[in-house]
């Protein structure tokens, strides 16, 4: 074994072997953020439907699924799938700009399911999470934006490889078996950006988590597979985009650059929301606005540029509607703000229709949004936001978690947060997951 696949395996394992405190703190943020999102997301229609199918299907209860009354157990495979869907259902989960993936909801749920079944520790899960995250980060930087620009939803495609790397690490697979797990995951990787704005998008995350879990289990059982899947002709890189000429390298912990969402919509809309909020803080009122021009990277056209959304799901992928909400001073940190009724509200539609979207030149930074507001008197206001510069804010993240987890019984959210804060020492991950499942939407 030589080449990119082996290099990723070795580098990611080295990264997981001794995790610096600052990186461990980021892992705990990811875990807390995911729990809040999965707790609230479990009540979304897509999660209710998929959970009902799984419960009717049955199987050996081995892991907890969010949203089941009393933390009802399901199979490890079902838990990985359903909990990953729940974590992505609100489209409010964290983002890696290097890999164009929502990383935690594809990597953490299969690890929690395996750990619950096998009585593994929080420390083991954290190390495996780092291995999976860094593996996906290296592959993402190696491939660049080519797969995403082609229309692959990389949370579903690259996410499957990250989940496989994490699960293989947790299961203690050797290099050759882990390479087979990569190959098995790559053959299951799927997800198309054409599904943005539909219930199918979070299913991409669920399938990636499930694919990574199954790949590691199958590899451990001796299933054969290509062991150079990243660089092989007709392998992962060649079919997703093109095999890069440069070698795989590790640029330090990708986890340290993880981005969190503070608005319950597509990350591509956050620059507009933040920039308009800054203008409102300077006294801008929606009644004064004649028109708004958003300038964004051209890639946004295939991600979040639904001009006239009709549903709540579509509204989360509309730059114009996000701008309208920001102009109206709406609290975009509240997932319940996005409803079919709000999407059709006449005042918001009127604001939305004053917004136009333009695309910057080829060298426009991919995460930069420029806002120009023309007022009724002809004067103009301008603001910019580069979302890649918005770091982790513990105050905002804790407030976000407590808001999402408010469906839990009194005091439960705070107890859950305290246990996540000491996740390395957690020896009862089943109990932790059952605590989070107490919302019991059924």
Tab-separated table of C-alpha atoms in Angstrom:
chain	number	residue	atom	x	y	z
A	1	UNK	CA	0.000	0.000	0.000
A	2	UNK	CA	1.268	3.415	-1.038
A	3	UNK	CA	-0.269	6.668	-2.201
A	4	UNK	CA	-2.925	9.118	-1.054
A	5	UNK	CA	-5.184	6.666	0.755
A	6	UNK	CA	-2.418	5.341	2.989
A	7	UNK	CA	-1.112	8.852	3.584
A	8	UNK	CA	-4.504	10.040	4.833
A	9	UNK	CA	-4.823	7.033	7.137
A	10	UNK	CA	-1.399	7.571	8.694
A	11	UNK	CA	-1.638	11.340	9.050
A	12	UNK	CA	-5.144	11.246	10.539
A	13	UNK	CA	-4.075	8.630	13.074
A	14	UNK	CA	-1.087	10.712	14.061
A	15	UNK	CA	-3.407	13.687	14.538
A	16	UNK	CA	-5.686	11.651	16.803
A	17	UNK	CA	-2.871	10.201	18.888
A	18	UNK	CA	-2.214	13.333	20.935
A	19	UNK	CA	-4.896	16.000	20.647
A	20	UNK	CA	-3.951	19.502	21.880
A	21	UNK	CA	-6.256	21.135	24.453
A	22	UNK	CA	-7.456	23.795	21.992
A	23	UNK	CA	-8.513	21.101	19.534
A	24	UNK	CA	-10.172	19.025	22.254
A	25	UNK	CA	-12.162	22.121	23.223
A	26	UNK	CA	-13.355	22.423	19.628
A	27	UNK	CA	-14.482	18.781	19.655
A	28	UNK	CA	-16.575	19.449	22.762
A	29	UNK	CA	-18.144	22.455	21.024
A	30	UNK	CA	-19.014	20.260	18.055
A	31	UNK	CA	-20.605	17.647	20.315
A	32	UNK	CA	-22.678	20.162	22.283
A	33	UNK	CA	-23.825	21.891	19.113
A	34	UNK	CA	-24.830	18.571	17.553
A	35	UNK	CA	-26.823	17.427	20.579
A	36	UNK	CA	-28.913	20.592	20.531
A	37	UNK	CA	-29.566	20.268	16.818
A	38	UNK	CA	-30.448	16.571	17.003
A	39	UNK	CA	-32.791	17.143	19.937
A	40	UNK	CA	-34.707	19.871	18.104
A	41	UNK	CA	-34.329	18.377	14.632
A	42	UNK	CA	-35.831	15.051	15.681
A	43	UNK	CA	-39.278	16.659	15.566
A	44	UNK	CA	-38.940	17.718	11.923
A	45	UNK	CA	-41.320	15.945	9.482
A	46	UNK	CA	-38.514	14.106	7.683
A	47	UNK	CA	-37.263	12.686	10.989
A	48	UNK	CA	-40.715	11.648	12.146
A	49	UNK	CA	-41.322	9.804	8.882
A	50	UNK	CA	-37.965	8.031	8.829
A	51	UNK	CA	-38.192	7.133	12.508
A	52	UNK	CA	-41.605	5.559	11.989
A	53	UNK	CA	-40.214	3.451	9.146
A	54	UNK	CA	-37.278	2.288	11.276
A	55	UNK	CA	-39.438	1.413	14.256
A	56	UNK	CA	-41.834	-0.535	12.053
A	57	UNK	CA	-38.867	-2.346	10.526
A	58	UNK	CA	-37.609	-3.374	13.957
A	59	UNK	CA	-34.301	-4.918	14.907
A	60	UNK	CA	-32.142	-5.526	17.968
A	61	UNK	CA	-32.236	-2.442	20.198
A	62	UNK	CA	-28.639	-1.401	20.753
A	63	UNK	CA	-28.474	2.399	20.546
A	64	UNK	CA	-30.564	5.459	21.353
A	65	UNK	CA	-32.329	7.514	18.703
A	66	UNK	CA	-33.293	11.133	19.282
A	67	UNK	CA	-37.032	11.724	19.400
A	68	UNK	CA	-38.148	8.284	20.563
A	69	UNK	CA	-40.317	8.269	23.671
A	70	UNK	CA	-38.162	7.271	26.625
A	71	UNK	CA	-35.077	6.935	24.452
A	72	UNK	CA	-36.388	3.826	22.717
A	73	UNK	CA	-33.523	1.811	21.259
A	74	UNK	CA	-32.898	0.871	17.651
A	75	UNK	CA	-30.101	-0.939	15.856
A	76	UNK	CA	-26.679	0.679	15.652
A	77	UNK	CA	-27.132	1.186	11.918
A	78	UNK	CA	-30.558	2.786	12.351
A	79	UNK	CA	-29.282	5.064	15.119
A	80	UNK	CA	-26.377	6.284	12.996
A	81	UNK	CA	-28.735	7.066	10.119
A	82	UNK	CA	-31.611	8.619	12.071
A	83	UNK	CA	-29.476	10.713	14.415
A	84	UNK	CA	-27.411	12.068	11.528
A	85	UNK	CA	-30.599	13.095	9.719
A	86	UNK	CA	-31.843	14.775	12.903
A	87	UNK	CA	-28.598	16.703	13.269
A	88	UNK	CA	-28.889	18.102	9.760
A	89	UNK	CA	-32.672	18.464	9.483
A	90	UNK	CA	-32.692	22.110	10.582
A	91	UNK	CA	-29.718	22.935	8.334
A	92	UNK	CA	-28.205	24.679	11.332
A	93	UNK	CA	-25.188	22.431	11.949
A	94	UNK	CA	-21.495	23.196	11.766
A	95	UNK	CA	-19.474	23.582	8.578
A	96	UNK	CA	-15.948	22.859	7.393
A	97	UNK	CA	-15.104	25.307	4.633
A	98	UNK	CA	-12.087	23.195	3.653
A	99	UNK	CA	-14.119	20.112	2.847
A	100	UNK	CA	-17.541	21.698	2.079
A	101	UNK	CA	-19.073	19.284	4.567
A	102	UNK	CA	-21.298	19.517	7.631
A	103	UNK	CA	-18.838	17.352	9.549
A	104	UNK	CA	-20.189	16.608	12.999
A	105	UNK	CA	-23.538	15.185	11.985
A	106	UNK	CA	-21.914	12.588	9.712
A	107	UNK	CA	-19.018	11.665	12.033
A	108	UNK	CA	-20.468	11.774	15.563
A	109	UNK	CA	-23.732	9.741	15.318
A	110	UNK	CA	-22.121	6.483	14.126
A	111	UNK	CA	-19.443	6.846	16.815
A	112	UNK	CA	-22.045	7.355	19.534
A	113	UNK	CA	-24.044	4.374	18.291
A	114	UNK	CA	-20.997	2.092	18.281
A	115	UNK	CA	-19.829	3.379	21.652
A	116	UNK	CA	-23.242	2.860	23.224
A	117	UNK	CA	-23.449	-0.704	21.925
A	118	UNK	CA	-19.891	-1.594	22.969
A	119	UNK	CA	-19.636	0.421	26.188
A	120	UNK	CA	-16.764	2.542	24.887
A	121	UNK	CA	-15.626	5.776	26.523
A	122	UNK	CA	-15.994	9.420	25.662
A	123	UNK	CA	-12.233	9.686	25.317
A	124	UNK	CA	-12.206	6.956	22.676
A	125	UNK	CA	-15.008	8.687	20.775
A	126	UNK	CA	-13.183	12.016	20.857
A	127	UNK	CA	-9.989	10.490	19.431
A	128	UNK	CA	-11.969	8.734	16.695
A	129	UNK	CA	-13.823	11.966	15.921
A	130	UNK	CA	-10.506	13.749	15.415
A	131	UNK	CA	-9.268	10.969	13.119
A	132	UNK	CA	-12.410	11.116	10.976
A	133	UNK	CA	-12.528	14.908	10.842
A	134	UNK	CA	-8.864	15.274	9.913
A	135	UNK	CA	-9.079	12.517	7.291
A	136	UNK	CA	-12.016	14.234	5.603
A	137	UNK	CA	-10.289	17.608	5.924
A	138	UNK	CA	-7.164	16.382	4.159
A	139	UNK	CA	-9.177	14.812	1.344
A	140	UNK	CA	-11.284	17.954	1.023
A	141	UNK	CA	-8.272	20.243	0.713
A	142	UNK	CA	-6.647	17.793	-1.718
A	143	UNK	CA	-9.685	17.718	-4.017
A	144	UNK	CA	-10.596	21.386	-3.704
A	145	UNK	CA	-13.973	22.730	-4.806
A	146	UNK	CA	-14.213	20.604	-7.960
A	147	UNK	CA	-16.678	17.991	-6.639
A	148	UNK	CA	-18.885	20.626	-4.993
A	149	UNK	CA	-18.921	22.740	-8.147
A	150	UNK	CA	-19.930	19.690	-10.181
A	151	UNK	CA	-23.004	19.299	-7.995
A	152	UNK	CA	-21.971	16.718	-5.426
A	153	UNK	CA	-23.261	17.403	-1.917
A	154	UNK	CA	-20.022	16.623	-0.149
A	155	UNK	CA	-21.697	16.076	3.208
A	156	UNK	CA	-23.077	12.938	1.585
A	157	UNK	CA	-20.016	11.995	-0.458
A	158	UNK	CA	-16.888	13.040	1.426
A	159	UNK	CA	-18.843	12.756	4.672
A	160	UNK	CA	-19.083	9.000	4.166
A	161	UNK	CA	-15.294	8.745	4.052
A	162	UNK	CA	-14.917	10.851	7.202
A	163	UNK	CA	-17.424	8.638	9.009
A	164	UNK	CA	-15.621	5.497	7.833
A	165	UNK	CA	-12.255	6.830	9.008
A	166	UNK	CA	-13.711	7.675	12.413
A	167	UNK	CA	-15.476	4.341	12.878
A	168	UNK	CA	-12.412	2.375	11.717
A	169	UNK	CA	-10.342	4.220	14.322
A	170	UNK	CA	-12.884	3.530	17.076
A	171	UNK	CA	-12.963	-0.159	16.144
A	172	UNK	CA	-9.170	-0.379	16.157
A	173	UNK	CA	-8.824	-1.523	12.558
A	174	UNK	CA	-5.321	-1.813	11.092
A	175	UNK	CA	-4.097	0.174	8.107
A	176	UNK	CA	-5.087	-2.380	5.485
A	177	UNK	CA	-8.566	-2.897	6.928
A	178	UNK	CA	-9.030	0.860	7.262
A	179	UNK	CA	-8.070	1.295	3.615
A	180	UNK	CA	-10.733	-1.258	2.717
A	181	UNK	CA	-13.211	0.700	4.832
A	182	UNK	CA	-12.379	3.815	2.788
A	183	UNK	CA	-13.064	1.858	-0.382
A	184	UNK	CA	-16.344	0.476	0.930
A	185	UNK	CA	-17.464	3.944	2.024
A	186	UNK	CA	-16.510	5.525	-1.297
A	187	UNK	CA	-18.661	2.989	-3.132
A	188	UNK	CA	-21.666	4.105	-1.068
A	189	UNK	CA	-20.978	7.842	-1.190
A	190	UNK	CA	-23.865	9.826	-2.664
A	191	UNK	CA	-25.597	13.186	-2.550
A	192	UNK	CA	-26.587	15.797	-5.135
A	193	UNK	CA	-26.932	19.550	-4.617
A	194	UNK	CA	-30.053	19.532	-6.768
A	195	UNK	CA	-31.789	18.325	-3.583
A	196	UNK	CA	-31.031	21.511	-1.637
A	197	UNK	CA	-34.283	22.929	-0.322
A	198	UNK	CA	-35.934	19.504	0.005
A	199	UNK	CA	-36.244	16.858	2.733
A	200	UNK	CA	-33.734	14.745	0.840
A	201	UNK	CA	-30.773	16.933	1.819
A	202	UNK	CA	-30.585	15.747	5.450
A	203	UNK	CA	-30.980	12.165	4.236
A	204	UNK	CA	-27.598	12.639	2.517
A	205	UNK	CA	-26.080	13.145	5.985
A	206	UNK	CA	-27.883	10.106	7.339
A	207	UNK	CA	-26.726	7.882	4.528
A	208	UNK	CA	-23.129	9.126	4.895
A	209	UNK	CA	-23.116	8.286	8.602
A	210	UNK	CA	-24.650	4.881	7.942
A	211	UNK	CA	-22.291	4.203	5.024
A	212	UNK	CA	-19.231	5.014	7.112
A	213	UNK	CA	-20.411	2.800	9.948
A	214	UNK	CA	-21.197	-0.113	7.638
A	215	UNK	CA	-17.919	0.307	5.769
A	216	UNK	CA	-15.903	-0.026	8.979
A	217	UNK	CA	-17.943	-2.995	10.200
A	218	UNK	CA	-17.717	-4.732	6.822
A	219	UNK	CA	-13.984	-4.111	6.591
A	220	UNK	CA	-13.565	-5.534	10.081
A	221	UNK	CA	-15.477	-8.621	8.952
A	222	UNK	CA	-13.010	-9.152	6.111
A	223	UNK	CA	-14.991	-7.840	3.133
A	224	UNK	CA	-12.563	-7.140	0.288
A	225	UNK	CA	-12.303	-3.733	-1.322
A	226	UNK	CA	-9.944	-1.523	-3.283
A	227	UNK	CA	-7.280	-0.229	-0.887
A	228	UNK	CA	-6.224	2.814	-2.948
A	229	UNK	CA	-9.697	4.209	-3.556
A	230	UNK	CA	-8.697	7.875	-3.351
A	231	UNK	CA	-6.080	7.786	-6.103
A	232	UNK	CA	-7.176	4.745	-8.147
A	233	UNK	CA	-8.198	5.188	-11.804
A	234	UNK	CA	-12.015	5.392	-11.782
A	235	UNK	CA	-11.773	5.763	-8.003
A	236	UNK	CA	-13.056	8.486	-5.698
A	237	UNK	CA	-11.014	11.489	-6.871
A	238	UNK	CA	-11.159	10.641	-10.572
A	239	UNK	CA	-14.937	10.294	-10.619
A	240	UNK	CA	-15.716	13.199	-8.291
A	241	UNK	CA	-13.498	15.720	-10.048
A	242	UNK	CA	-9.946	14.846	-11.088
A	243	UNK	CA	-6.979	13.266	-9.358
A	244	UNK	CA	-4.918	16.208	-8.058
A	245	UNK	CA	-1.294	16.397	-9.110
A	246	UNK	CA	-0.191	17.458	-5.629
A	247	UNK	CA	0.269	14.941	-2.803
A	248	UNK	CA	-1.857	14.678	0.320
A	249	UNK	CA	-0.576	16.930	3.091
A	250	UNK	CA	-1.724	17.867	6.579
A	251	UNK	CA	-1.950	21.579	7.346
A	252	UNK	CA	-2.443	21.280	11.085
A	253	UNK	CA	-5.758	20.529	12.784
A	254	UNK	CA	-8.606	21.304	10.427
A	255	UNK	CA	-10.836	21.061	13.475
A	256	UNK	CA	-9.356	24.288	14.805
A	257	UNK	CA	-10.914	26.050	11.796
A	258	UNK	CA	-14.386	24.546	12.219
A	259	UNK	CA	-17.227	27.004	11.595
A	260	UNK	CA	-20.497	27.096	13.515
A	261	UNK	CA	-23.829	28.427	12.391
A	262	UNK	CA	-25.535	31.178	14.316
A	263	UNK	CA	-28.427	31.491	11.859
A	264	UNK	CA	-30.845	28.663	11.034
A	265	UNK	CA	-30.298	28.729	7.274
A	266	UNK	CA	-27.770	27.730	4.628
A	267	UNK	CA	-24.283	28.917	5.563
A	268	UNK	CA	-24.097	30.723	2.235
A	269	UNK	CA	-26.783	33.153	3.460
A	270	UNK	CA	-24.992	34.058	6.682
A	271	UNK	CA	-22.794	36.760	5.193
A	272	UNK	CA	-25.852	38.672	3.999
A	273	UNK	CA	-27.575	38.284	7.379
A	274	UNK	CA	-24.524	39.450	9.342
A	275	UNK	CA	-23.799	42.420	7.055
A	276	UNK	CA	-27.402	43.638	7.077
A	277	UNK	CA	-27.579	43.197	10.862
A	278	UNK	CA	-24.543	45.482	11.110
A	279	UNK	CA	-26.348	48.108	9.026
A	280	UNK	CA	-29.463	47.806	11.173
A	281	UNK	CA	-27.307	48.397	14.238
A	282	UNK	CA	-26.369	51.714	12.608
A	283	UNK	CA	-30.042	52.708	12.321
A	284	UNK	CA	-31.190	51.163	9.032
A	285	UNK	CA	-34.976	50.610	8.967
A	286	UNK	CA	-36.777	48.397	6.420
A	287	UNK	CA	-39.179	51.203	5.515
A	288	UNK	CA	-36.249	53.296	4.315
A	289	UNK	CA	-35.020	50.667	1.852
A	290	UNK	CA	-35.586	51.104	-1.862
A	291	UNK	CA	-33.421	48.198	-2.990
A	292	UNK	CA	-30.635	45.895	-1.826
A	293	UNK	CA	-27.834	44.439	-3.906
A	294	UNK	CA	-25.958	41.377	-2.645
A	295	UNK	CA	-22.644	40.497	-4.260
A	296	UNK	CA	-21.495	36.939	-3.590
A	297	UNK	CA	-19.282	34.248	-5.053
A	298	UNK	CA	-20.736	32.686	-8.200
A	299	UNK	CA	-20.906	29.319	-6.446
A	300	UNK	CA	-23.833	30.620	-4.384
A	301	UNK	CA	-25.994	30.436	-7.499
A	302	UNK	CA	-25.976	26.644	-7.201
A	303	UNK	CA	-26.297	26.590	-3.435
A	304	UNK	CA	-28.572	29.236	-1.940
A	305	UNK	CA	-30.083	31.378	-4.678
A	306	UNK	CA	-33.721	30.285	-4.735
A	307	UNK	CA	-35.256	33.551	-5.880
A	308	UNK	CA	-38.870	33.060	-4.797
A	309	UNK	CA	-39.035	30.310	-2.148
A	310	UNK	CA	-42.413	28.725	-1.517
A	311	UNK	CA	-41.673	26.567	1.509
A	312	UNK	CA	-39.742	26.890	4.748
A	313	UNK	CA	-37.121	24.475	3.454
A	314	UNK	CA	-36.613	26.502	0.281
A	315	UNK	CA	-36.485	29.728	2.295
A	316	UNK	CA	-33.354	28.492	4.081
A	317	UNK	CA	-31.622	28.405	0.688
A	318	UNK	CA	-32.684	31.848	-0.488
A	319	UNK	CA	-30.255	34.756	-0.236
A	320	UNK	CA	-33.086	37.152	-1.003
A	321	UNK	CA	-35.351	35.808	1.718
A	322	UNK	CA	-32.522	35.707	4.251
A	323	UNK	CA	-31.807	39.357	3.453
A	324	UNK	CA	-35.481	40.182	3.917
A	325	UNK	CA	-35.523	38.552	7.347
A	326	UNK	CA	-32.401	40.468	8.336
A	327	UNK	CA	-33.871	43.741	7.081
A	328	UNK	CA	-37.011	43.085	9.135
A	329	UNK	CA	-34.894	42.516	12.237
A	330	UNK	CA	-36.052	38.915	12.626
A	331	UNK	CA	-34.170	36.638	15.004
A	332	UNK	CA	-32.646	34.264	12.473
A	333	UNK	CA	-31.112	32.177	15.267
A	334	UNK	CA	-34.594	30.743	15.908
A	335	UNK	CA	-35.314	27.667	13.722
A	336	UNK	CA	-39.054	28.158	14.264
A	337	UNK	CA	-38.825	31.399	12.310
A	338	UNK	CA	-38.666	29.401	9.088
A	339	UNK	CA	-42.205	28.271	8.281
A	340	UNK	CA	-44.268	28.022	5.125
A	341	UNK	CA	-46.465	30.817	6.496
A	342	UNK	CA	-43.527	33.150	7.150
A	343	UNK	CA	-42.157	32.450	3.674
A	344	UNK	CA	-45.420	33.755	2.192
A	345	UNK	CA	-45.866	36.749	4.514
A	346	UNK	CA	-46.631	39.804	2.342
A	347	UNK	CA	-44.251	42.143	4.199
A	348	UNK	CA	-41.337	39.705	3.913
A	349	UNK	CA	-42.119	38.954	0.276
A	350	UNK	CA	-42.134	42.688	-0.450
A	351	UNK	CA	-38.716	43.060	1.171
A	352	UNK	CA	-37.435	39.965	-0.616
A	353	UNK	CA	-38.428	41.412	-3.966
A	354	UNK	CA	-36.324	44.516	-3.321
A	355	UNK	CA	-33.221	42.334	-3.167
A	356	UNK	CA	-31.076	41.396	-6.149
A	357	UNK	CA	-28.130	38.999	-6.236
A	358	UNK	CA	-24.988	39.667	-8.271
A	359	UNK	CA	-21.901	37.524	-8.620
A	360	UNK	CA	-18.398	38.771	-8.074
A	361	UNK	CA	-15.470	38.383	-10.486
A	362	UNK	CA	-13.532	35.083	-10.660
A	363	UNK	CA	-11.166	36.185	-7.890
A	364	UNK	CA	-14.028	37.051	-5.493
A	365	UNK	CA	-13.400	35.389	-2.098
A	366	UNK	CA	-15.759	32.412	-1.793
A	367	UNK	CA	-17.054	33.354	1.667
A	368	UNK	CA	-17.398	37.128	1.177
A	369	UNK	CA	-20.755	38.892	0.895
A	370	UNK	CA	-20.983	42.591	0.031
A	371	UNK	CA	-24.246	44.411	0.694
A	372	UNK	CA	-25.262	47.718	-0.840
A	373	UNK	CA	-28.524	49.252	0.334
A	374	UNK	CA	-30.092	52.123	-1.590
A	375	UNK	CA	-32.405	54.217	0.571
A	376	UNK	CA	-35.548	56.069	-0.448
A	377	UNK	CA	-33.633	59.353	-0.545
A	378	UNK	CA	-31.081	57.884	-2.975
A	379	UNK	CA	-28.272	57.576	-0.447
A	380	UNK	CA	-26.434	54.285	-0.049
A	381	UNK	CA	-25.207	52.169	2.832
A	382	UNK	CA	-22.622	49.416	2.447
A	383	UNK	CA	-21.332	46.541	4.555
A	384	UNK	CA	-19.317	43.354	4.057
A	385	UNK	CA	-18.965	40.057	5.855
A	386	UNK	CA	-16.492	37.225	5.281
A	387	UNK	CA	-18.017	34.215	7.016
A	388	UNK	CA	-14.683	32.395	7.074
A	389	UNK	CA	-13.589	34.922	9.710
A	390	UNK	CA	-16.482	34.224	12.086
A	391	UNK	CA	-14.994	32.034	14.788
A	392	UNK	CA	-16.382	29.884	17.568
A	393	UNK	CA	-18.241	31.989	20.130
A	394	UNK	CA	-18.913	29.978	23.283
A	395	UNK	CA	-21.561	32.408	24.520
A	396	UNK	CA	-23.549	32.207	21.285
A	397	UNK	CA	-23.082	28.448	21.059
A	398	UNK	CA	-24.344	27.816	24.570
A	399	UNK	CA	-27.345	30.090	23.990
A	400	UNK	CA	-28.039	28.246	20.743
A	401	UNK	CA	-27.834	24.866	22.494
A	402	UNK	CA	-30.126	25.886	25.357
A	403	UNK	CA	-32.645	27.306	22.913
A	404	UNK	CA	-32.652	24.125	20.825
A	405	UNK	CA	-32.756	21.855	23.873
A	406	UNK	CA	-35.569	23.693	25.645
A	407	UNK	CA	-37.927	20.811	24.756
A	408	UNK	CA	-36.106	18.720	27.377
A	409	UNK	CA	-37.509	18.508	30.931
A	410	UNK	CA	-36.469	21.249	33.355
A	411	UNK	CA	-32.761	21.193	34.146
A	412	UNK	CA	-31.960	18.403	31.692
A	413	UNK	CA	-30.325	20.658	29.102
A	414	UNK	CA	-27.953	22.096	31.706
A	415	UNK	CA	-27.050	18.594	32.967
A	416	UNK	CA	-26.414	17.476	29.402
A	417	UNK	CA	-24.169	20.495	28.773
A	418	UNK	CA	-22.197	19.757	31.938
A	419	UNK	CA	-21.583	16.167	30.877
A	420	UNK	CA	-20.480	17.221	27.399
A	421	UNK	CA	-18.060	19.699	28.996
A	422	UNK	CA	-16.309	16.680	30.536
A	423	UNK	CA	-16.840	14.368	27.575
A	424	UNK	CA	-13.333	12.839	27.777
A	425	UNK	CA	-14.211	11.330	31.151
A	426	UNK	CA	-17.682	10.104	30.163
A	427	UNK	CA	-18.057	6.360	30.725
A	428	UNK	CA	-21.792	6.035	30.105
A	429	UNK	CA	-22.486	7.279	26.594
A	430	UNK	CA	-25.718	5.325	26.496
A	431	UNK	CA	-26.933	7.246	29.518
A	432	UNK	CA	-25.796	10.512	27.956
A	433	UNK	CA	-27.723	9.795	24.754
A	434	UNK	CA	-30.830	8.721	26.692
A	435	UNK	CA	-30.655	11.989	28.625
A	436	UNK	CA	-30.723	13.878	25.326
A	437	UNK	CA	-33.606	11.733	24.054
A	438	UNK	CA	-35.886	12.680	26.948
A	439	UNK	CA	-37.738	15.159	24.745
A	440	UNK	CA	-39.548	12.113	23.371
A	441	UNK	CA	-41.487	13.572	20.442
A	442	UNK	CA	-42.548	10.036	19.616
